mmCIF file of C-alpha atoms and ligand atoms in Angstrom:
data_model
loop_
_atom_site.group_PDB
_atom_site.id
_atom_site.type_symbol
_atom_site.label_atom_id
_atom_site.label_comp_id
_atom_site.label_asym_id
_atom_site.label_seq_id
_atom_site.Cartn_x
_atom_site.Cartn_y
_atom_site.Cartn_z
ATOM 1 C CA UNK A 11 111.317 38.609 -213.009
ATOM 2 C CA UNK A 12 113.319 37.844 -210.208
ATOM 3 C CA UNK A 13 114.243 34.514 -211.214
ATOM 4 C CA UNK A 14 117.250 34.016 -209.031
ATOM 5 C CA UNK A 15 115.165 34.665 -205.884
ATOM 6 C CA UNK A 16 112.242 32.325 -206.987
ATOM 7 C CA UNK A 17 114.792 29.883 -207.115
ATOM 8 C CA UNK A 18 116.505 30.568 -203.718
ATOM 9 C CA UNK A 19 113.142 30.685 -201.904
ATOM 10 C CA UNK A 20 112.264 27.426 -203.472
ATOM 11 C CA UNK A 21 115.493 25.717 -202.135
ATOM 12 C CA UNK A 22 114.699 27.577 -198.864
ATOM 13 C CA UNK A 23 111.381 26.331 -198.682
ATOM 14 C CA UNK A 24 112.424 22.888 -199.622
ATOM 15 C CA UNK A 25 115.063 23.235 -196.408
ATOM 16 C CA UNK A 26 112.645 24.324 -193.734
ATOM 17 C CA UNK A 27 110.181 21.961 -194.548
ATOM 18 C CA UNK A 28 112.667 18.994 -194.567
ATOM 19 C CA UNK A 29 113.964 20.755 -191.191
ATOM 20 C CA UNK A 30 110.489 20.214 -189.917
ATOM 21 C CA UNK A 31 109.625 16.824 -191.471
ATOM 22 C CA UNK A 32 113.060 15.693 -189.834
ATOM 23 C CA UNK A 33 112.398 16.902 -186.454
ATOM 24 C CA UNK A 34 108.547 15.382 -186.108
ATOM 25 C CA UNK A 35 110.254 12.296 -187.901
ATOM 26 C CA UNK A 36 108.519 11.030 -190.403
ATOM 27 C CA UNK A 37 108.680 11.268 -194.351
ATOM 28 C CA UNK A 38 108.685 14.663 -196.063
ATOM 29 C CA UNK A 39 106.459 14.033 -198.557
ATOM 30 C CA UNK A 40 104.391 17.629 -199.205
ATOM 31 C CA UNK A 41 100.818 16.653 -198.359
ATOM 32 C CA UNK A 42 101.475 13.536 -196.437
ATOM 33 C CA UNK A 43 99.810 12.983 -193.060
ATOM 34 C CA UNK A 44 102.991 12.182 -190.636
ATOM 35 C CA UNK A 45 101.255 11.812 -187.632
ATOM 36 C CA UNK A 46 101.819 8.132 -186.790
ATOM 37 C CA UNK A 47 98.094 6.817 -185.977
ATOM 38 C CA UNK A 48 96.851 7.612 -189.639
ATOM 39 C CA UNK A 49 97.387 5.030 -191.829
ATOM 40 C CA UNK A 50 100.054 5.624 -194.776
ATOM 41 C CA UNK A 51 98.107 7.355 -197.719
ATOM 42 C CA UNK A 52 95.282 8.801 -195.998
ATOM 43 C CA UNK A 53 95.069 12.311 -195.320
ATOM 44 C CA UNK A 54 94.731 13.571 -191.875
ATOM 45 C CA UNK A 55 91.210 14.490 -191.661
ATOM 46 C CA UNK A 56 91.050 13.865 -187.712
ATOM 47 C CA UNK A 57 87.515 12.278 -188.121
ATOM 48 C CA UNK A 58 88.880 8.832 -189.755
ATOM 49 C CA UNK A 59 90.374 5.793 -188.364
ATOM 50 C CA UNK A 60 89.215 5.140 -184.834
ATOM 51 C CA UNK A 61 85.734 6.710 -185.038
ATOM 52 C CA UNK A 62 84.532 3.448 -186.535
ATOM 53 C CA UNK A 63 82.135 4.581 -189.244
ATOM 54 C CA UNK A 64 81.911 1.804 -191.778
ATOM 55 C CA UNK A 65 84.315 2.571 -195.047
ATOM 56 C CA UNK A 66 81.147 2.700 -197.620
ATOM 57 C CA UNK A 67 79.060 5.272 -195.268
ATOM 58 C CA UNK A 68 79.219 8.972 -196.031
ATOM 59 C CA UNK A 69 81.490 11.311 -194.636
ATOM 60 C CA UNK A 70 80.454 11.500 -191.055
ATOM 61 C CA UNK A 71 78.144 14.226 -190.093
ATOM 62 C CA UNK A 72 77.894 16.161 -187.077
ATOM 63 C CA UNK A 73 74.799 14.062 -186.086
ATOM 64 C CA UNK A 74 76.715 11.410 -186.607
ATOM 65 C CA UNK A 75 79.513 11.936 -184.098
ATOM 66 C CA UNK A 76 78.965 11.266 -180.545
ATOM 67 C CA UNK A 77 76.622 13.643 -179.461
ATOM 68 C CA UNK A 78 77.672 17.054 -177.598
ATOM 69 C CA UNK A 79 76.097 20.070 -176.783
ATOM 70 C CA UNK A 80 77.708 22.301 -179.304
ATOM 71 C CA UNK A 81 77.525 21.691 -183.368
ATOM 72 C CA UNK A 82 81.878 21.398 -183.368
ATOM 73 C CA UNK A 83 83.341 18.167 -183.678
ATOM 74 C CA UNK A 84 82.550 15.081 -181.250
ATOM 75 C CA UNK A 85 84.763 14.127 -178.098
ATOM 76 C CA UNK A 86 86.867 11.760 -179.988
ATOM 77 C CA UNK A 87 87.256 13.872 -182.717
ATOM 78 C CA UNK A 88 88.553 16.365 -180.532
ATOM 79 C CA UNK A 89 90.856 14.190 -178.933
ATOM 80 C CA UNK A 90 92.176 12.960 -182.296
ATOM 81 C CA UNK A 91 92.622 16.928 -183.009
ATOM 82 C CA UNK A 92 94.538 17.273 -179.946
ATOM 83 C CA UNK A 93 96.783 14.245 -180.306
ATOM 84 C CA UNK A 94 97.541 15.411 -184.104
ATOM 85 C CA UNK A 95 98.440 18.954 -183.084
ATOM 86 C CA UNK A 96 100.592 17.976 -180.479
ATOM 87 C CA UNK A 97 102.732 16.170 -182.603
ATOM 88 C CA UNK A 98 103.589 18.926 -184.806
ATOM 89 C CA UNK A 99 104.593 21.756 -182.715
ATOM 90 C CA UNK A 100 107.880 23.571 -184.301
ATOM 91 C CA UNK A 101 110.632 24.273 -181.663
ATOM 92 C CA UNK A 102 112.724 27.260 -182.369
ATOM 93 C CA UNK A 103 116.061 24.422 -182.360
ATOM 94 C CA UNK A 104 114.368 22.437 -185.111
ATOM 95 C CA UNK A 105 114.490 25.445 -187.987
ATOM 96 C CA UNK A 106 117.519 27.537 -186.835
ATOM 97 C CA UNK A 107 119.906 26.304 -189.319
ATOM 98 C CA UNK A 108 117.235 26.008 -192.006
ATOM 99 C CA UNK A 109 116.329 30.074 -190.913
ATOM 100 C CA UNK A 110 120.099 31.049 -191.161
ATOM 101 C CA UNK A 111 120.131 29.605 -194.335
ATOM 102 C CA UNK A 112 116.767 31.688 -195.216
ATOM 103 C CA UNK A 113 119.025 34.938 -194.040
ATOM 104 C CA UNK A 114 121.782 34.504 -196.185
ATOM 105 C CA UNK A 115 119.539 33.807 -199.084
ATOM 106 C CA UNK A 116 117.480 36.836 -198.798
ATOM 107 C CA UNK A 117 121.120 38.856 -197.888
ATOM 108 C CA UNK A 118 122.911 37.604 -201.002
ATOM 109 C CA UNK A 119 119.738 38.873 -203.337
ATOM 110 C CA UNK A 120 120.146 42.426 -202.136
ATOM 111 C CA UNK A 121 117.144 42.220 -199.146
ATOM 112 C CA UNK A 122 117.871 45.408 -196.821
ATOM 113 C CA UNK A 123 119.017 44.257 -193.581
ATOM 114 C CA UNK A 124 116.252 45.211 -191.764
ATOM 115 C CA UNK A 125 113.896 43.783 -193.904
ATOM 116 C CA UNK A 126 115.582 40.337 -194.030
ATOM 117 C CA UNK A 127 115.365 40.364 -190.271
ATOM 118 C CA UNK A 128 111.447 41.409 -190.466
ATOM 119 C CA UNK A 129 111.441 38.257 -192.806
ATOM 120 C CA UNK A 130 113.073 35.927 -190.337
ATOM 121 C CA UNK A 131 111.175 37.103 -187.423
ATOM 122 C CA UNK A 132 107.994 36.795 -189.224
ATOM 123 C CA UNK A 133 108.896 33.146 -190.635
ATOM 124 C CA UNK A 134 110.022 32.194 -186.890
ATOM 125 C CA UNK A 135 106.790 33.388 -185.521
ATOM 126 C CA UNK A 136 104.863 31.896 -188.437
ATOM 127 C CA UNK A 137 106.641 28.413 -187.455
ATOM 128 C CA UNK A 138 107.440 28.325 -183.526
ATOM 129 C CA UNK A 139 104.651 27.127 -181.702
ATOM 130 C CA UNK A 140 102.957 26.531 -184.594
ATOM 131 C CA UNK A 141 100.325 23.620 -185.066
ATOM 132 C CA UNK A 142 99.472 22.269 -188.497
ATOM 133 C CA UNK A 143 95.342 22.543 -189.218
ATOM 134 C CA UNK A 144 93.855 19.277 -189.792
ATOM 135 C CA UNK A 145 94.955 18.212 -193.396
ATOM 136 C CA UNK A 146 97.796 20.729 -193.703
ATOM 137 C CA UNK A 147 100.959 19.423 -194.762
ATOM 138 C CA UNK A 148 104.313 20.441 -193.541
ATOM 139 C CA UNK A 149 105.144 22.210 -197.175
ATOM 140 C CA UNK A 150 101.780 24.386 -196.698
ATOM 141 C CA UNK A 151 102.874 25.439 -193.343
ATOM 142 C CA UNK A 152 106.025 26.254 -194.305
ATOM 143 C CA UNK A 153 104.276 28.444 -197.552
ATOM 144 C CA UNK A 154 101.655 30.178 -195.567
ATOM 145 C CA UNK A 155 105.016 31.353 -192.890
ATOM 146 C CA UNK A 156 106.742 32.508 -195.939
ATOM 147 C CA UNK A 157 104.065 34.087 -197.872
ATOM 148 C CA UNK A 158 102.520 36.163 -194.964
ATOM 149 C CA UNK A 159 106.377 37.098 -193.872
ATOM 150 C CA UNK A 160 106.769 38.486 -197.873
ATOM 151 C CA UNK A 161 103.182 39.767 -197.822
ATOM 152 C CA UNK A 162 104.314 41.886 -194.698
ATOM 153 C CA UNK A 163 106.790 43.631 -196.185
ATOM 154 C CA UNK A 164 105.580 44.062 -199.333
ATOM 155 C CA UNK A 165 102.876 46.572 -198.120
ATOM 156 C CA UNK A 166 99.491 47.168 -199.959
ATOM 157 C CA UNK A 167 100.487 48.587 -203.114
ATOM 158 C CA UNK A 168 99.250 52.061 -204.468
ATOM 159 C CA UNK A 169 96.005 52.299 -205.954
ATOM 160 C CA UNK A 170 96.333 55.335 -208.339
ATOM 161 C CA UNK A 171 92.853 54.680 -210.091
ATOM 162 C CA UNK A 172 91.294 54.683 -206.763
ATOM 163 C CA UNK A 173 93.444 58.033 -206.023
ATOM 164 C CA UNK A 174 92.094 59.823 -208.626
ATOM 165 C CA UNK A 175 88.700 59.017 -208.612
ATOM 166 C CA UNK A 176 88.957 60.387 -205.030
ATOM 167 C CA UNK A 177 90.846 63.420 -205.298
ATOM 168 C CA UNK A 178 90.101 67.028 -206.972
ATOM 169 C CA UNK A 179 90.876 67.038 -210.589
ATOM 170 C CA UNK A 180 93.687 67.459 -212.401
ATOM 171 C CA UNK A 181 95.605 65.525 -210.209
ATOM 172 C CA UNK A 182 98.949 66.339 -210.135
ATOM 173 C CA UNK A 183 101.992 63.855 -210.264
ATOM 174 C CA UNK A 184 105.654 64.787 -210.313
ATOM 175 C CA UNK A 185 108.086 62.312 -210.845
ATOM 176 C CA UNK A 186 111.506 62.209 -209.852
ATOM 177 C CA UNK A 187 114.722 59.885 -209.355
ATOM 178 C CA UNK A 188 118.002 59.513 -210.582
ATOM 179 C CA UNK A 189 119.314 59.555 -214.334
ATOM 180 C CA UNK A 190 118.616 56.904 -216.792
ATOM 181 C CA UNK A 191 116.176 54.920 -214.191
ATOM 182 C CA UNK A 192 113.131 55.004 -216.242
ATOM 183 C CA UNK A 193 111.319 58.389 -215.428
ATOM 184 C CA UNK A 194 110.794 59.442 -218.806
ATOM 185 C CA UNK A 195 109.367 55.933 -219.988
ATOM 186 C CA UNK A 196 107.294 55.763 -216.582
ATOM 187 C CA UNK A 197 105.985 59.003 -217.738
ATOM 188 C CA UNK A 198 104.696 57.618 -220.798
ATOM 189 C CA UNK A 199 103.892 54.188 -219.710
ATOM 190 C CA UNK A 200 101.506 55.847 -216.840
ATOM 191 C CA UNK A 201 100.055 58.244 -219.548
ATOM 192 C CA UNK A 202 99.397 54.997 -221.606
ATOM 193 C CA UNK A 203 97.646 53.368 -218.752
ATOM 194 C CA UNK A 204 95.665 55.997 -217.792
ATOM 195 C CA UNK A 205 94.347 56.769 -221.045
ATOM 196 C CA UNK A 206 93.234 53.556 -221.458
ATOM 197 C CA UNK A 207 91.257 53.356 -218.377
ATOM 198 C CA UNK A 208 89.529 56.079 -219.805
ATOM 199 C CA UNK A 209 91.263 59.237 -218.074
ATOM 200 C CA UNK A 210 92.367 62.235 -219.716
ATOM 201 C CA UNK A 211 96.222 62.991 -219.568
ATOM 202 C CA UNK A 212 98.486 65.856 -219.831
ATOM 203 C CA UNK A 213 102.292 65.712 -219.645
ATOM 204 C CA UNK A 214 104.545 67.913 -218.422
ATOM 205 C CA UNK A 215 108.518 68.125 -220.044
ATOM 206 C CA UNK A 216 110.041 68.780 -216.879
ATOM 207 C CA UNK A 217 113.403 68.178 -218.121
ATOM 208 C CA UNK A 218 114.718 71.332 -219.612
ATOM 209 C CA UNK A 219 118.229 70.216 -219.438
ATOM 210 C CA UNK A 220 118.743 68.982 -222.625
ATOM 211 C CA UNK A 221 116.997 69.239 -226.115
ATOM 212 C CA UNK A 222 117.097 65.551 -226.287
ATOM 213 C CA UNK A 223 114.806 64.954 -223.323
ATOM 214 C CA UNK A 224 112.399 67.388 -224.729
ATOM 215 C CA UNK A 225 112.266 65.747 -227.854
ATOM 216 C CA UNK A 226 112.200 62.020 -226.086
ATOM 217 C CA UNK A 227 109.340 62.541 -224.030
ATOM 218 C CA UNK A 228 107.208 64.694 -227.161
ATOM 219 C CA UNK A 229 108.075 61.704 -229.300
ATOM 220 C CA UNK A 230 106.536 59.488 -226.514
ATOM 221 C CA UNK A 231 103.223 61.678 -226.106
ATOM 222 C CA UNK A 232 102.434 61.803 -230.200
ATOM 223 C CA UNK A 233 102.745 58.320 -230.574
ATOM 224 C CA UNK A 234 100.456 57.894 -227.198
ATOM 225 C CA UNK A 235 98.267 60.461 -228.485
ATOM 226 C CA UNK A 236 98.608 62.360 -225.537
ATOM 227 C CA UNK A 237 98.831 66.222 -225.101
ATOM 228 C CA UNK A 238 102.374 67.444 -223.851
ATOM 229 C CA UNK A 239 103.524 70.934 -222.811
ATOM 230 C CA UNK A 240 106.978 71.726 -223.591
ATOM 231 C CA UNK A 241 109.280 75.024 -223.268
ATOM 232 C CA UNK A 242 112.960 75.684 -224.978
ATOM 233 C CA UNK A 243 115.992 74.017 -224.011
ATOM 234 C CA UNK A 244 117.298 75.739 -220.562
ATOM 235 C CA UNK A 245 113.807 77.114 -219.313
ATOM 236 C CA UNK A 246 112.520 76.871 -215.873
ATOM 237 C CA UNK A 247 111.342 73.589 -215.172
ATOM 238 C CA UNK A 248 108.849 74.914 -212.825
ATOM 239 C CA UNK A 249 107.505 77.695 -215.809
ATOM 240 C CA UNK A 250 106.756 74.416 -217.876
ATOM 241 C CA UNK A 251 105.182 72.422 -214.819
ATOM 242 C CA UNK A 252 102.713 75.663 -214.005
ATOM 243 C CA UNK A 253 102.144 75.819 -217.867
ATOM 244 C CA UNK A 254 100.985 72.348 -217.881
ATOM 245 C CA UNK A 255 98.719 72.113 -214.388
ATOM 246 C CA UNK A 256 96.933 75.452 -216.228
ATOM 247 C CA UNK A 257 96.459 73.841 -219.268
ATOM 248 C CA UNK A 258 95.003 71.154 -217.585
ATOM 249 C CA UNK A 259 92.746 73.274 -215.238
ATOM 250 C CA UNK A 260 91.365 75.055 -218.353
ATOM 251 C CA UNK A 261 90.772 71.921 -220.438
ATOM 252 C CA UNK A 262 89.272 70.026 -217.472
ATOM 253 C CA UNK A 263 91.877 66.999 -217.659
ATOM 254 C CA UNK A 264 91.877 64.378 -215.120
ATOM 255 C CA UNK A 265 95.753 64.286 -214.662
ATOM 256 C CA UNK A 266 99.256 66.020 -214.949
ATOM 257 C CA UNK A 267 102.014 63.727 -215.141
ATOM 258 C CA UNK A 268 105.507 65.933 -214.857
ATOM 259 C CA UNK A 269 108.370 64.496 -215.836
ATOM 260 C CA UNK A 270 111.509 66.193 -214.216
ATOM 261 C CA UNK A 271 115.820 65.851 -214.737
ATOM 262 C CA UNK A 272 117.655 63.851 -212.667
ATOM 263 C CA UNK A 273 120.308 65.777 -211.133
ATOM 264 C CA UNK A 274 121.099 63.562 -208.049
ATOM 265 C CA UNK A 275 125.142 63.864 -208.776
ATOM 266 C CA UNK A 276 124.744 67.793 -207.703
ATOM 267 C CA UNK A 277 122.107 67.478 -204.631
ATOM 268 C CA UNK A 278 121.875 71.008 -203.604
ATOM 269 C CA UNK A 279 120.671 72.005 -207.571
ATOM 270 C CA UNK A 280 118.157 69.201 -207.536
ATOM 271 C CA UNK A 281 116.939 70.378 -204.324
ATOM 272 C CA UNK A 282 116.476 73.691 -204.649
ATOM 273 C CA UNK A 283 115.145 73.077 -208.191
ATOM 274 C CA UNK A 284 112.526 70.445 -206.940
ATOM 275 C CA UNK A 285 111.501 72.589 -203.915
ATOM 276 C CA UNK A 286 110.616 75.338 -206.440
ATOM 277 C CA UNK A 287 108.959 72.786 -208.661
ATOM 278 C CA UNK A 288 107.130 71.717 -205.945
ATOM 279 C CA UNK A 289 105.953 74.828 -204.697
ATOM 280 C CA UNK A 290 104.800 76.081 -208.084
ATOM 281 C CA UNK A 291 102.825 72.915 -209.130
ATOM 282 C CA UNK A 292 101.732 71.767 -205.780
ATOM 283 C CA UNK A 293 102.190 68.235 -206.855
ATOM 284 C CA UNK A 294 99.245 65.820 -205.164
ATOM 285 C CA UNK A 295 101.864 62.951 -205.408
ATOM 286 C CA UNK A 296 105.273 62.667 -205.807
ATOM 287 C CA UNK A 297 106.452 59.291 -207.219
ATOM 288 C CA UNK A 298 109.739 58.575 -206.845
ATOM 289 C CA UNK A 299 111.244 56.145 -209.915
ATOM 290 C CA UNK A 300 114.063 53.967 -210.007
ATOM 291 C CA UNK A 301 115.640 50.815 -211.280
ATOM 292 C CA UNK A 302 115.007 47.403 -209.512
ATOM 293 C CA UNK A 303 118.377 46.084 -211.122
ATOM 294 C CA UNK A 304 120.020 48.756 -208.723
ATOM 295 C CA UNK A 305 119.259 46.713 -205.455
ATOM 296 C CA UNK A 306 120.141 48.136 -202.398
ATOM 297 C CA UNK A 307 121.560 51.262 -204.064
ATOM 298 C CA UNK A 308 117.771 52.035 -204.847
ATOM 299 C CA UNK A 309 116.651 51.345 -201.429
ATOM 300 C CA UNK A 310 119.359 53.776 -200.309
ATOM 301 C CA UNK A 311 118.122 56.249 -203.003
ATOM 302 C CA UNK A 312 114.780 56.100 -202.294
ATOM 303 C CA UNK A 313 115.582 56.619 -198.389
ATOM 304 C CA UNK A 314 117.443 60.144 -199.318
ATOM 305 C CA UNK A 315 114.692 61.291 -201.626
ATOM 306 C CA UNK A 316 112.170 60.465 -199.625
ATOM 307 C CA UNK A 317 114.013 62.320 -196.796
ATOM 308 C CA UNK A 318 115.029 65.472 -198.895
ATOM 309 C CA UNK A 319 112.277 65.854 -201.587
ATOM 310 C CA UNK A 320 109.780 63.435 -199.957
ATOM 311 C CA UNK A 321 107.692 60.673 -202.088
ATOM 312 C CA UNK A 322 104.219 59.328 -201.787
ATOM 313 C CA UNK A 323 104.971 56.338 -203.860
ATOM 314 C CA UNK A 324 107.500 54.542 -205.465
ATOM 315 C CA UNK A 325 107.957 52.882 -209.017
ATOM 316 C CA UNK A 326 110.362 50.072 -209.754
ATOM 317 C CA UNK A 327 111.625 49.970 -213.184
ATOM 318 C CA UNK A 328 113.554 47.186 -215.104
ATOM 319 C CA UNK A 329 112.207 44.576 -213.237
ATOM 320 C CA UNK A 330 112.133 42.506 -216.201
ATOM 321 C CA UNK A 331 115.854 42.339 -216.275
ATOM 322 C CA UNK A 332 116.242 41.965 -212.121
ATOM 323 C CA UNK A 333 116.947 38.190 -211.183
ATOM 324 C CA UNK A 334 117.641 39.062 -207.118
ATOM 325 C CA UNK A 335 114.305 41.295 -206.591
ATOM 326 C CA UNK A 336 116.043 42.589 -203.534
ATOM 327 C CA UNK A 337 115.023 46.134 -204.288
ATOM 328 C CA UNK A 338 111.036 45.411 -205.031
ATOM 329 C CA UNK A 339 111.473 43.156 -201.420
ATOM 330 C CA UNK A 340 112.802 45.756 -199.417
ATOM 331 C CA UNK A 341 111.871 49.308 -200.654
ATOM 332 C CA UNK A 342 108.419 49.841 -199.407
ATOM 333 C CA UNK A 343 109.482 48.246 -196.018
ATOM 334 C CA UNK A 344 112.519 50.312 -195.839
ATOM 335 C CA UNK A 345 111.328 53.913 -196.440
ATOM 336 C CA UNK A 346 107.407 53.149 -195.444
ATOM 337 C CA UNK A 347 106.018 53.970 -199.105
ATOM 338 C CA UNK A 348 104.047 52.173 -201.155
ATOM 339 C CA UNK A 349 105.340 50.463 -204.041
ATOM 340 C CA UNK A 350 102.701 51.851 -207.230
ATOM 341 C CA UNK A 351 104.291 50.174 -210.374
ATOM 342 C CA UNK A 352 106.601 47.689 -211.301
ATOM 343 C CA UNK A 353 108.388 48.696 -215.234
ATOM 344 C CA UNK A 354 108.839 45.002 -216.779
ATOM 345 C CA UNK A 355 110.006 46.501 -220.267
ATOM 346 C CA UNK A 356 110.797 48.623 -222.899
ATOM 347 C CA UNK A 357 106.977 49.036 -224.391
ATOM 348 C CA UNK A 358 104.375 50.959 -223.321
ATOM 349 C CA UNK A 359 102.173 47.896 -221.887
ATOM 350 C CA UNK A 360 105.107 46.899 -219.876
ATOM 351 C CA UNK A 361 103.996 48.057 -216.658
ATOM 352 C CA UNK A 362 102.191 46.856 -213.833
ATOM 353 C CA UNK A 363 100.097 47.841 -211.059
ATOM 354 C CA UNK A 364 102.192 46.539 -207.477
ATOM 355 C CA UNK A 365 99.964 43.773 -206.691
ATOM 356 C CA UNK A 366 101.659 42.225 -203.818
ATOM 357 C CA UNK A 367 99.983 38.955 -203.681
ATOM 358 C CA UNK A 368 100.750 38.578 -207.294
ATOM 359 C CA UNK A 369 104.274 39.286 -206.444
ATOM 360 C CA UNK A 370 104.577 36.387 -203.704
ATOM 361 C CA UNK A 371 102.815 33.751 -206.084
ATOM 362 C CA UNK A 372 105.363 34.734 -208.732
ATOM 363 C CA UNK A 373 108.062 34.142 -206.075
ATOM 364 C CA UNK A 374 106.850 31.179 -204.415
ATOM 365 C CA UNK A 375 104.781 29.598 -206.982
ATOM 366 C CA UNK A 376 101.812 27.341 -206.196
ATOM 367 C CA UNK A 377 101.392 26.344 -202.307
HETATM 368 N N1 GDP B 6 114.077 46.642 -219.553
HETATM 369 C C1 GDP B 6 113.315 48.065 -219.330
HETATM 370 N N2 GDP B 6 113.706 48.984 -219.912
HETATM 371 C C2 GDP B 6 113.308 50.080 -219.555
HETATM 372 C C3 GDP B 6 112.098 50.039 -218.256
HETATM 373 N N3 GDP B 6 112.159 51.386 -218.146
HETATM 374 C C4 GDP B 6 113.042 51.916 -218.609
HETATM 375 N N4 GDP B 6 113.693 51.259 -219.472
HETATM 376 C C5 GDP B 6 114.865 51.679 -220.341
HETATM 377 O O1 GDP B 6 115.672 52.835 -219.341
HETATM 378 C C6 GDP B 6 116.554 53.556 -220.476
HETATM 379 C C7 GDP B 6 116.492 54.994 -219.509
HETATM 380 O O2 GDP B 6 114.884 55.449 -219.542
HETATM 381 P P1 GDP B 6 114.274 56.970 -219.450
HETATM 382 O O3 GDP B 6 113.054 56.851 -219.296
HETATM 383 O O4 GDP B 6 115.334 57.541 -220.407
HETATM 384 O O5 GDP B 6 115.161 57.400 -218.139
HETATM 385 P P2 GDP B 6 115.251 58.595 -217.193
HETATM 386 O O6 GDP B 6 116.507 59.397 -217.350
HETATM 387 O O7 GDP B 6 114.979 58.341 -215.788
HETATM 388 O O8 GDP B 6 113.836 59.446 -217.860
HETATM 389 C C8 GDP B 6 115.724 53.896 -221.619
HETATM 390 O O9 GDP B 6 116.341 52.707 -222.692
HETATM 391 C C9 GDP B 6 114.197 52.764 -221.414
HETATM 392 O O10 GDP B 6 113.832 51.890 -222.256
HETATM 393 C C10 GDP B 6 111.944 48.717 -218.070
HETATM 394 O O11 GDP B 6 110.954 48.641 -217.046
HETATM 395 N N5 GDP B 6 112.646 47.535 -218.472
HETATM 396 MG MG1 MG B 7 113.977 61.163 -218.724
#
């Protein structure tokens, strides 16, 4: 998942780190103190060196420091902290080239332009004028700036379980999106996921355009032991989904998952159909499904769907096949709707609730 972007971010992180390191004129080794007065190989704790503590003595306690009215660091320590910090104030000029490279990297990875701009601005703000914290390496500083920038654009995700637990049952979820992106598979995966979490589920076979589509979702439901409501090929999808909601109400089912046909090539038809479905089924959530591999196209389409039929959350499928990661980075920030799940393969378990922290640690690796 996102292996290309991961490699590029690693290079960008190193480049930013070495630019800062070069500017302060010290070795670039991560974790190495680069403030001249700190003896080589010793961490820049700010409380060693000239406090004249004997080498064998335990770490100085506040009581051992020169007396101050507060419980904070002693005077000598505080002076030392100031010196340490002053040595590492990063200027705009120090990182301008590295930021341009990061910008190119993100754009090449299909990160949308406004999202790229937001990330660059966040990284810049995180670094320029920043003081290094005691014991923090330049690489730590860069890592933190990148991490915060990515977390900022990724949003918080969407807690589906929490949503179900706090809303009246049955919770009705309508899935929309373009053909072939993985809606039907996602309905099956989410059905399996919710069933595993102890919720009862019913699926509505709202793609009535092809007999094959009705059969496809029917096979999934049977394999998963999930009740499905189906009508004949060509039936009105609204009627199928109305019946599905009725079934859920009379059987006290927790969640209705409504599959639909993707008809993006014929927008007015799609609009009319989905509009009717919306009125009849009254979904609590409209989930837009697209494939991560579509990159910018997925983001553009999501924005268009959100404008026309509405979207409360997004699922990106085929993240397992996506090296660039641009859609996953961009979509929540661009349309202002949270990512709910990532599809990461063809089997039922291959779905991950979208966890921004997890995605960032996947992208940046360890601190
Ligand atoms: N690798 C991979 N393939 C997926 C994923 N989700 C769906 N697919 C495949 O994408 C194809 C289209 O899926 P389908 O659910 O029929 O799309 P729909 O037309 O939107 O309903 C199928 O071959 C699925 O197995 C995923 O997360 N990863
Ligand atoms: Mg389908």
